[in-house]
């Protein structure tokens, strides 16, 4: 683990070096807003708050998390797209690339209205159930769903959210029917699972980790080909017999397009350094693992662009159309 963190630090340092001189030309003179387009308690909120403290120390001004929930992240993302391009408004949104695949009329351009700042990390979703749901494995859950078509509730984090997308992927590969219930973010969705209002879901690692560890939820699989270090006792999707259920969320951090290059560089250095410094907490508290290779605005936006295409292709193949 130490070797991996050292390698990540060296890679990030090498990537950031060309931007340091340019970044030093701008320093904020008031707090920077980090907009989370979901309710408190979800993965973006948790990850954003972990990074915000360290980023504020680096910038010399507080980074204040502001929750603007609604429409599966569209309301908060639109707010950032329409905000002044002055460096004082940044978005963190793991649903950013999936929204065009699920939302028919997005009121902004996912790519051209934003500039890349950083990628906070990557994390698989979790196939989880309320402990009172009569299933102890993914196979048993699928059997239960097939025996009761449309009768079980799925807890989504909102239309266009990563949880919604992961749920649609699970629906397609499992050939099951259930009621998709959209909540106003990952936190409310997990709360519905814990209370039994919803019977199962595919929450993010960050929003469900505490409940899984504490027994409030039962995790049947992680949506990856390998087990997660954050939940080492939970089988991978491959081990659980659902190898097609692979869904890893990532957390792009974006500013409004038109933000001057020196400001973008300064924000990039601050947030990328904060991510590097916060890597142990991100992994322990949110199951999120930072990766090198996303040090420039172009690299960040290429990841978003590739994600949008992948999500659209997967959902169209499954017969899902934008709502």
mmCIF file of C-alpha atoms in Angstrom:
data_model
loop_
_atom_site.group_PDB
_atom_site.id
_atom_site.type_symbol
_atom_site.label_atom_id
_atom_site.label_comp_id
_atom_site.label_asym_id
_atom_site.label_seq_id
_atom_site.Cartn_x
_atom_site.Cartn_y
_atom_site.Cartn_z
ATOM 1 C CA UNK A 1 0.000 0.000 0.000
ATOM 2 C CA UNK A 2 2.807 2.423 0.880
ATOM 3 C CA UNK A 3 4.520 1.662 -2.442
ATOM 4 C CA UNK A 4 1.281 2.372 -4.328
ATOM 5 C CA UNK A 5 0.790 5.675 -2.490
ATOM 6 C CA UNK A 6 4.415 6.656 -3.163
ATOM 7 C CA UNK A 7 4.011 5.842 -6.848
ATOM 8 C CA UNK A 8 0.800 7.868 -6.980
ATOM 9 C CA UNK A 9 2.492 10.819 -5.265
ATOM 10 C CA UNK A 10 5.419 10.763 -7.693
ATOM 11 C CA UNK A 11 3.119 10.501 -10.701
ATOM 12 C CA UNK A 12 0.960 13.371 -9.500
ATOM 13 C CA UNK A 13 3.991 15.502 -8.717
ATOM 14 C CA UNK A 14 5.366 14.920 -12.203
ATOM 15 C CA UNK A 15 2.028 15.767 -13.773
ATOM 16 C CA UNK A 16 1.527 18.919 -11.720
ATOM 17 C CA UNK A 17 5.031 20.327 -12.135
ATOM 18 C CA UNK A 18 4.419 22.155 -15.456
ATOM 19 C CA UNK A 19 1.386 23.914 -13.973
ATOM 20 C CA UNK A 20 2.948 25.194 -10.746
ATOM 21 C CA UNK A 21 4.410 28.439 -12.096
ATOM 22 C CA UNK A 22 1.188 29.337 -13.875
ATOM 23 C CA UNK A 23 -0.888 28.401 -10.825
ATOM 24 C CA UNK A 24 1.068 30.727 -8.544
ATOM 25 C CA UNK A 25 -0.230 33.685 -10.551
ATOM 26 C CA UNK A 26 -3.725 33.383 -8.969
ATOM 27 C CA UNK A 27 -4.837 33.103 -5.355
ATOM 28 C CA UNK A 28 -8.469 33.378 -4.217
ATOM 29 C CA UNK A 29 -9.385 36.318 -1.995
ATOM 30 C CA UNK A 30 -12.660 34.824 -0.715
ATOM 31 C CA UNK A 31 -14.084 31.329 -0.085
ATOM 32 C CA UNK A 32 -14.440 28.933 -3.022
ATOM 33 C CA UNK A 33 -17.765 27.084 -3.354
ATOM 34 C CA UNK A 34 -17.653 23.350 -4.058
ATOM 35 C CA UNK A 35 -21.117 22.511 -5.402
ATOM 36 C CA UNK A 36 -22.394 18.995 -4.666
ATOM 37 C CA UNK A 37 -25.488 18.407 -6.843
ATOM 38 C CA UNK A 38 -26.957 15.870 -4.416
ATOM 39 C CA UNK A 39 -28.303 15.827 -0.862
ATOM 40 C CA UNK A 40 -25.915 15.464 2.104
ATOM 41 C CA UNK A 41 -24.746 11.950 2.902
ATOM 42 C CA UNK A 42 -24.165 10.727 -0.651
ATOM 43 C CA UNK A 43 -20.843 9.828 -2.202
ATOM 44 C CA UNK A 44 -20.188 13.240 -3.791
ATOM 45 C CA UNK A 45 -20.940 14.961 -0.488
ATOM 46 C CA UNK A 46 -18.634 12.665 1.482
ATOM 47 C CA UNK A 47 -15.783 12.814 -1.034
ATOM 48 C CA UNK A 48 -16.203 16.563 -1.525
ATOM 49 C CA UNK A 49 -16.008 17.296 2.195
ATOM 50 C CA UNK A 50 -12.893 15.167 2.621
ATOM 51 C CA UNK A 51 -11.108 17.050 -0.161
ATOM 52 C CA UNK A 52 -12.461 20.521 0.674
ATOM 53 C CA UNK A 53 -10.609 20.875 3.956
ATOM 54 C CA UNK A 54 -7.206 20.089 2.453
ATOM 55 C CA UNK A 55 -7.866 22.197 -0.650
ATOM 56 C CA UNK A 56 -8.815 25.186 1.500
ATOM 57 C CA UNK A 57 -5.536 24.952 3.374
ATOM 58 C CA UNK A 58 -3.622 24.931 0.096
ATOM 59 C CA UNK A 59 -5.578 27.819 -1.459
ATOM 60 C CA UNK A 60 -5.468 29.943 1.681
ATOM 61 C CA UNK A 61 -9.258 30.376 1.605
ATOM 62 C CA UNK A 62 -12.018 28.017 2.819
ATOM 63 C CA UNK A 63 -13.587 25.652 0.310
ATOM 64 C CA UNK A 64 -17.253 25.593 1.294
ATOM 65 C CA UNK A 65 -19.415 22.617 0.285
ATOM 66 C CA UNK A 66 -22.807 23.692 -1.044
ATOM 67 C CA UNK A 67 -25.495 21.052 -1.665
ATOM 68 C CA UNK A 68 -27.795 21.822 -4.610
ATOM 69 C CA UNK A 69 -29.789 18.636 -5.059
ATOM 70 C CA UNK A 70 -32.389 17.787 -7.653
ATOM 71 C CA UNK A 71 -33.018 16.099 -11.017
ATOM 72 C CA UNK A 72 -30.209 13.599 -10.600
ATOM 73 C CA UNK A 73 -27.514 16.320 -10.388
ATOM 74 C CA UNK A 74 -28.862 18.466 -13.250
ATOM 75 C CA UNK A 75 -29.914 21.389 -11.025
ATOM 76 C CA UNK A 76 -26.515 21.734 -9.355
ATOM 77 C CA UNK A 77 -24.561 21.178 -12.565
ATOM 78 C CA UNK A 78 -26.609 23.787 -14.415
ATOM 79 C CA UNK A 79 -25.992 26.252 -11.584
ATOM 80 C CA UNK A 80 -22.236 25.784 -11.965
ATOM 81 C CA UNK A 81 -22.399 26.020 -15.766
ATOM 82 C CA UNK A 82 -24.189 29.386 -15.436
ATOM 83 C CA UNK A 83 -21.939 30.713 -12.627
ATOM 84 C CA UNK A 84 -19.247 33.342 -13.281
ATOM 85 C CA UNK A 85 -16.075 31.783 -14.684
ATOM 86 C CA UNK A 86 -13.922 33.355 -11.985
ATOM 87 C CA UNK A 87 -12.580 30.368 -10.031
ATOM 88 C CA UNK A 88 -14.962 30.655 -7.107
ATOM 89 C CA UNK A 89 -17.390 27.895 -8.151
ATOM 90 C CA UNK A 90 -16.358 24.260 -8.669
ATOM 91 C CA UNK A 91 -18.541 21.191 -9.264
ATOM 92 C CA UNK A 92 -17.962 17.634 -8.081
ATOM 93 C CA UNK A 93 -20.364 15.254 -9.811
ATOM 94 C CA UNK A 94 -19.953 11.508 -10.314
ATOM 95 C CA UNK A 95 -23.176 11.519 -12.393
ATOM 96 C CA UNK A 96 -21.904 14.127 -14.849
ATOM 97 C CA UNK A 97 -21.049 11.659 -17.612
ATOM 98 C CA UNK A 98 -24.158 9.512 -17.130
ATOM 99 C CA UNK A 99 -26.760 12.305 -17.266
ATOM 100 C CA UNK A 100 -26.864 12.590 -21.099
ATOM 101 C CA UNK A 101 -27.584 8.858 -21.325
ATOM 102 C CA UNK A 102 -30.604 9.060 -19.030
ATOM 103 C CA UNK A 103 -32.012 12.598 -19.222
ATOM 104 C CA UNK A 104 -33.772 13.658 -22.422
ATOM 105 C CA UNK A 105 -33.384 17.447 -22.136
ATOM 106 C CA UNK A 106 -30.187 18.443 -20.350
ATOM 107 C CA UNK A 107 -30.147 22.260 -20.023
ATOM 108 C CA UNK A 108 -26.376 22.543 -20.497
ATOM 109 C CA UNK A 109 -23.625 20.959 -22.577
ATOM 110 C CA UNK A 110 -21.919 18.249 -20.526
ATOM 111 C CA UNK A 111 -18.576 18.812 -22.241
ATOM 112 C CA UNK A 112 -18.440 22.315 -23.695
ATOM 113 C CA UNK A 113 -19.904 24.188 -20.701
ATOM 114 C CA UNK A 114 -17.184 22.944 -18.333
ATOM 115 C CA UNK A 115 -13.424 22.782 -17.928
ATOM 116 C CA UNK A 116 -11.659 19.973 -16.073
ATOM 117 C CA UNK A 117 -9.977 20.598 -12.706
ATOM 118 C CA UNK A 118 -9.311 17.142 -11.216
ATOM 119 C CA UNK A 119 -10.644 13.613 -10.721
ATOM 120 C CA UNK A 120 -11.119 12.789 -7.054
ATOM 121 C CA UNK A 121 -10.959 9.032 -7.599
ATOM 122 C CA UNK A 122 -12.765 5.863 -8.631
ATOM 123 C CA UNK A 123 -15.014 3.470 -6.722
ATOM 124 C CA UNK A 124 -17.305 0.542 -7.603
ATOM 125 C CA UNK A 125 -20.985 0.509 -6.703
ATOM 126 C CA UNK A 126 -22.395 -2.125 -4.340
ATOM 127 C CA UNK A 127 -25.326 -4.496 -4.815
ATOM 128 C CA UNK A 128 -26.966 -4.133 -1.395
ATOM 129 C CA UNK A 129 -30.218 -5.132 0.269
ATOM 130 C CA UNK A 130 -32.151 -4.410 3.414
ATOM 131 C CA UNK A 131 -31.234 -7.246 5.821
ATOM 132 C CA UNK A 132 -34.907 -8.241 6.056
ATOM 133 C CA UNK A 133 -35.013 -8.951 2.324
ATOM 134 C CA UNK A 134 -35.032 -12.726 1.875
ATOM 135 C CA UNK A 135 -31.754 -13.158 -0.003
ATOM 136 C CA UNK A 136 -28.217 -13.940 1.059
ATOM 137 C CA UNK A 137 -26.567 -13.886 -2.374
ATOM 138 C CA UNK A 138 -26.919 -12.186 -5.733
ATOM 139 C CA UNK A 139 -28.394 -15.379 -7.191
ATOM 140 C CA UNK A 140 -31.048 -15.507 -4.467
ATOM 141 C CA UNK A 141 -31.915 -11.843 -5.015
ATOM 142 C CA UNK A 142 -32.340 -12.410 -8.753
ATOM 143 C CA UNK A 143 -34.539 -15.419 -8.064
ATOM 144 C CA UNK A 144 -36.630 -13.345 -5.643
ATOM 145 C CA UNK A 145 -37.035 -10.565 -8.205
ATOM 146 C CA UNK A 146 -38.075 -13.003 -10.920
ATOM 147 C CA UNK A 147 -40.621 -14.620 -8.608
ATOM 148 C CA UNK A 148 -42.068 -11.196 -7.731
ATOM 149 C CA UNK A 149 -41.839 -9.053 -10.888
ATOM 150 C CA UNK A 150 -42.357 -5.354 -10.209
ATOM 151 C CA UNK A 151 -43.031 -5.840 -6.492
ATOM 152 C CA UNK A 152 -39.660 -4.919 -4.972
ATOM 153 C CA UNK A 153 -38.486 -1.296 -4.712
ATOM 154 C CA UNK A 154 -35.072 -0.218 -5.953
ATOM 155 C CA UNK A 155 -33.559 2.860 -4.234
ATOM 156 C CA UNK A 156 -32.124 5.235 -6.854
ATOM 157 C CA UNK A 157 -30.206 8.430 -6.072
ATOM 158 C CA UNK A 158 -32.221 10.281 -8.724
ATOM 159 C CA UNK A 159 -32.795 10.207 -12.472
ATOM 160 C CA UNK A 160 -29.439 10.353 -14.226
ATOM 161 C CA UNK A 161 -27.433 9.442 -11.132
ATOM 162 C CA UNK A 162 -24.801 6.739 -11.171
ATOM 163 C CA UNK A 163 -27.031 4.650 -8.915
ATOM 164 C CA UNK A 164 -29.829 4.881 -11.498
ATOM 165 C CA UNK A 165 -27.431 3.836 -14.252
ATOM 166 C CA UNK A 166 -26.028 0.937 -12.195
ATOM 167 C CA UNK A 167 -29.596 -0.176 -11.478
ATOM 168 C CA UNK A 168 -30.478 -0.178 -15.166
ATOM 169 C CA UNK A 169 -27.366 -2.213 -15.943
ATOM 170 C CA UNK A 170 -28.333 -4.704 -13.214
ATOM 171 C CA UNK A 171 -31.894 -4.860 -14.568
ATOM 172 C CA UNK A 172 -30.592 -5.669 -18.043
ATOM 173 C CA UNK A 173 -28.092 -8.382 -17.122
ATOM 174 C CA UNK A 174 -30.387 -10.028 -14.548
ATOM 175 C CA UNK A 175 -33.496 -9.883 -16.752
ATOM 176 C CA UNK A 176 -35.633 -8.793 -13.790
ATOM 177 C CA UNK A 177 -38.444 -6.298 -13.173
ATOM 178 C CA UNK A 178 -38.669 -3.969 -10.177
ATOM 179 C CA UNK A 179 -39.953 -0.548 -9.187
ATOM 180 C CA UNK A 180 -37.300 2.148 -9.671
ATOM 181 C CA UNK A 181 -37.853 4.750 -6.904
ATOM 182 C CA UNK A 182 -35.871 7.981 -7.350
ATOM 183 C CA UNK A 183 -34.701 9.758 -4.186
ATOM 184 C CA UNK A 184 -32.959 13.131 -3.959
ATOM 185 C CA UNK A 185 -29.449 11.729 -3.634
ATOM 186 C CA UNK A 186 -27.375 8.818 -2.401
ATOM 187 C CA UNK A 187 -27.903 9.602 1.279
ATOM 188 C CA UNK A 188 -31.731 9.513 1.116
ATOM 189 C CA UNK A 189 -31.548 6.411 -1.086
ATOM 190 C CA UNK A 190 -29.429 4.552 1.461
ATOM 191 C CA UNK A 191 -31.744 5.724 4.261
ATOM 192 C CA UNK A 192 -34.679 4.187 2.348
ATOM 193 C CA UNK A 193 -32.779 0.915 2.082
ATOM 194 C CA UNK A 194 -31.942 0.855 5.779
ATOM 195 C CA UNK A 195 -35.541 1.622 6.788
ATOM 196 C CA UNK A 196 -36.953 -1.040 4.460
ATOM 197 C CA UNK A 197 -38.860 1.470 2.336
ATOM 198 C CA UNK A 198 -36.799 0.028 -0.518
ATOM 199 C CA UNK A 199 -35.662 -3.576 -0.578
ATOM 200 C CA UNK A 200 -32.473 -3.326 -2.631
ATOM 201 C CA UNK A 201 -30.261 -0.994 -4.608
ATOM 202 C CA UNK A 202 -26.842 -0.374 -6.106
ATOM 203 C CA UNK A 203 -25.583 2.470 -3.896
ATOM 204 C CA UNK A 204 -22.153 3.988 -4.160
ATOM 205 C CA UNK A 205 -19.411 2.641 -1.954
ATOM 206 C CA UNK A 206 -19.067 5.993 -0.190
ATOM 207 C CA UNK A 207 -22.733 6.331 0.757
ATOM 208 C CA UNK A 208 -23.211 2.710 1.856
ATOM 209 C CA UNK A 209 -19.875 1.751 3.418
ATOM 210 C CA UNK A 210 -20.788 2.676 6.990
ATOM 211 C CA UNK A 211 -24.140 0.879 6.858
ATOM 212 C CA UNK A 212 -22.611 -2.255 5.331
ATOM 213 C CA UNK A 213 -19.874 -2.373 7.954
ATOM 214 C CA UNK A 214 -22.389 -1.681 10.716
ATOM 215 C CA UNK A 215 -24.980 -4.230 9.589
ATOM 216 C CA UNK A 216 -27.624 -1.778 8.435
ATOM 217 C CA UNK A 217 -27.274 -3.135 4.896
ATOM 218 C CA UNK A 218 -26.226 -6.500 3.502
ATOM 219 C CA UNK A 219 -23.804 -6.278 0.578
ATOM 220 C CA UNK A 220 -24.159 -9.101 -1.937
ATOM 221 C CA UNK A 221 -21.469 -7.989 -4.401
ATOM 222 C CA UNK A 222 -19.295 -5.086 -5.471
ATOM 223 C CA UNK A 223 -19.713 -4.016 -9.086
ATOM 224 C CA UNK A 224 -16.188 -4.855 -10.178
ATOM 225 C CA UNK A 225 -14.172 -7.820 -11.399
ATOM 226 C CA UNK A 226 -12.131 -7.871 -8.182
ATOM 227 C CA UNK A 227 -12.949 -7.401 -4.506
ATOM 228 C CA UNK A 228 -12.635 -3.936 -2.999
ATOM 229 C CA UNK A 229 -10.048 -3.357 -0.243
ATOM 230 C CA UNK A 230 -12.731 -1.336 1.554
ATOM 231 C CA UNK A 231 -15.060 -4.396 1.723
ATOM 232 C CA UNK A 232 -12.701 -7.373 1.495
ATOM 233 C CA UNK A 233 -15.334 -9.906 2.606
ATOM 234 C CA UNK A 234 -17.840 -8.979 -0.105
ATOM 235 C CA UNK A 235 -17.552 -10.965 -3.359
ATOM 236 C CA UNK A 236 -16.828 -9.276 -6.652
ATOM 237 C CA UNK A 237 -19.507 -9.333 -9.329
ATOM 238 C CA UNK A 238 -17.592 -12.110 -11.067
ATOM 239 C CA UNK A 239 -17.469 -14.206 -7.907
ATOM 240 C CA UNK A 240 -21.165 -13.515 -7.256
ATOM 241 C CA UNK A 241 -22.148 -14.935 -10.626
ATOM 242 C CA UNK A 242 -23.048 -11.614 -12.292
ATOM 243 C CA UNK A 243 -19.864 -10.823 -14.257
ATOM 244 C CA UNK A 244 -21.663 -8.272 -16.437
ATOM 245 C CA UNK A 245 -22.423 -6.086 -13.432
ATOM 246 C CA UNK A 246 -19.353 -3.866 -13.614
ATOM 247 C CA UNK A 247 -19.906 -0.235 -12.734
ATOM 248 C CA UNK A 248 -17.295 2.074 -11.276
ATOM 249 C CA UNK A 249 -18.143 5.670 -10.514
ATOM 250 C CA UNK A 250 -15.595 8.435 -10.865
ATOM 251 C CA UNK A 251 -15.640 11.940 -9.445
ATOM 252 C CA UNK A 252 -14.754 14.683 -11.956
ATOM 253 C CA UNK A 253 -14.243 18.161 -10.542
ATOM 254 C CA UNK A 254 -15.163 20.891 -13.015
ATOM 255 C CA UNK A 255 -15.365 24.685 -13.361
ATOM 256 C CA UNK A 256 -17.437 26.780 -15.790
ATOM 257 C CA UNK A 257 -15.988 27.010 -19.276
ATOM 258 C CA UNK A 258 -14.210 30.285 -19.883
ATOM 259 C CA UNK A 259 -12.407 30.202 -16.539
ATOM 260 C CA UNK A 260 -8.980 31.766 -17.254
ATOM 261 C CA UNK A 261 -6.104 29.294 -17.646
ATOM 262 C CA UNK A 262 -4.102 30.594 -14.636
ATOM 263 C CA UNK A 263 -7.154 30.093 -12.400
ATOM 264 C CA UNK A 264 -7.796 26.609 -13.806
ATOM 265 C CA UNK A 265 -4.141 25.760 -13.172
ATOM 266 C CA UNK A 266 -4.280 27.056 -9.582
ATOM 267 C CA UNK A 267 -7.451 25.128 -8.822
ATOM 268 C CA UNK A 268 -5.998 22.031 -10.473
ATOM 269 C CA UNK A 269 -2.856 22.113 -8.358
ATOM 270 C CA UNK A 270 -4.829 22.774 -5.155
ATOM 271 C CA UNK A 271 -7.476 20.078 -5.639
ATOM 272 C CA UNK A 272 -5.112 17.470 -7.072
ATOM 273 C CA UNK A 273 -2.702 17.997 -4.180
ATOM 274 C CA UNK A 274 -5.611 17.797 -1.722
ATOM 275 C CA UNK A 275 -6.722 14.515 -3.311
ATOM 276 C CA UNK A 276 -3.209 13.139 -2.987
ATOM 277 C CA UNK A 277 -3.007 14.185 0.663
ATOM 278 C CA UNK A 278 -6.472 12.776 1.402
ATOM 279 C CA UNK A 279 -5.971 9.413 -0.352
ATOM 280 C CA UNK A 280 -5.948 7.300 2.853
ATOM 281 C CA UNK A 281 -9.156 8.927 4.141
ATOM 282 C CA UNK A 282 -10.850 8.676 0.751
ATOM 283 C CA UNK A 283 -10.159 4.943 0.674
ATOM 284 C CA UNK A 284 -11.090 4.255 4.292
ATOM 285 C CA UNK A 285 -14.231 6.414 4.520
ATOM 286 C CA UNK A 286 -15.510 6.255 0.956
ATOM 287 C CA UNK A 287 -13.867 3.283 -0.783
ATOM 288 C CA UNK A 288 -12.501 5.775 -3.328
ATOM 289 C CA UNK A 289 -9.057 5.267 -4.864
ATOM 290 C CA UNK A 290 -7.328 8.208 -6.614
ATOM 291 C CA UNK A 291 -5.411 7.499 -9.832
ATOM 292 C CA UNK A 292 -2.716 9.389 -11.665
ATOM 293 C CA UNK A 293 -3.217 10.468 -15.263
ATOM 294 C CA UNK A 294 -5.815 13.226 -14.832
ATOM 295 C CA UNK A 295 -3.612 16.251 -14.209
ATOM 296 C CA UNK A 296 -4.667 18.434 -17.151
ATOM 297 C CA UNK A 297 -8.086 19.855 -18.096
ATOM 298 C CA UNK A 298 -7.966 17.849 -21.317
ATOM 299 C CA UNK A 299 -7.372 14.565 -19.478
ATOM 300 C CA UNK A 300 -10.273 15.222 -17.120
ATOM 301 C CA UNK A 301 -12.692 16.131 -19.898
ATOM 302 C CA UNK A 302 -11.575 13.167 -22.026
ATOM 303 C CA UNK A 303 -12.546 10.881 -19.146
ATOM 304 C CA UNK A 304 -15.979 12.551 -18.975
ATOM 305 C CA UNK A 305 -16.376 12.282 -22.755
ATOM 306 C CA UNK A 306 -15.422 8.589 -22.780
ATOM 307 C CA UNK A 307 -17.726 7.896 -19.834
ATOM 308 C CA UNK A 308 -20.682 9.571 -21.539
ATOM 309 C CA UNK A 309 -20.191 7.443 -24.654
ATOM 310 C CA UNK A 310 -19.765 4.224 -22.681
ATOM 311 C CA UNK A 311 -22.857 4.816 -20.540
ATOM 312 C CA UNK A 312 -24.957 5.730 -23.570
ATOM 313 C CA UNK A 313 -23.822 2.643 -25.498
ATOM 314 C CA UNK A 314 -24.507 0.318 -22.556
ATOM 315 C CA UNK A 315 -27.978 1.694 -21.907
ATOM 316 C CA UNK A 316 -29.038 1.790 -25.549
ATOM 317 C CA UNK A 317 -27.954 -1.840 -25.884
ATOM 318 C CA UNK A 318 -30.157 -2.605 -22.862
ATOM 319 C CA UNK A 319 -33.086 -0.805 -24.483
ATOM 320 C CA UNK A 320 -33.061 2.150 -22.057
ATOM 321 C CA UNK A 321 -33.949 5.539 -23.558
ATOM 322 C CA UNK A 322 -33.630 9.022 -21.974
ATOM 323 C CA UNK A 323 -36.602 10.078 -19.849
#
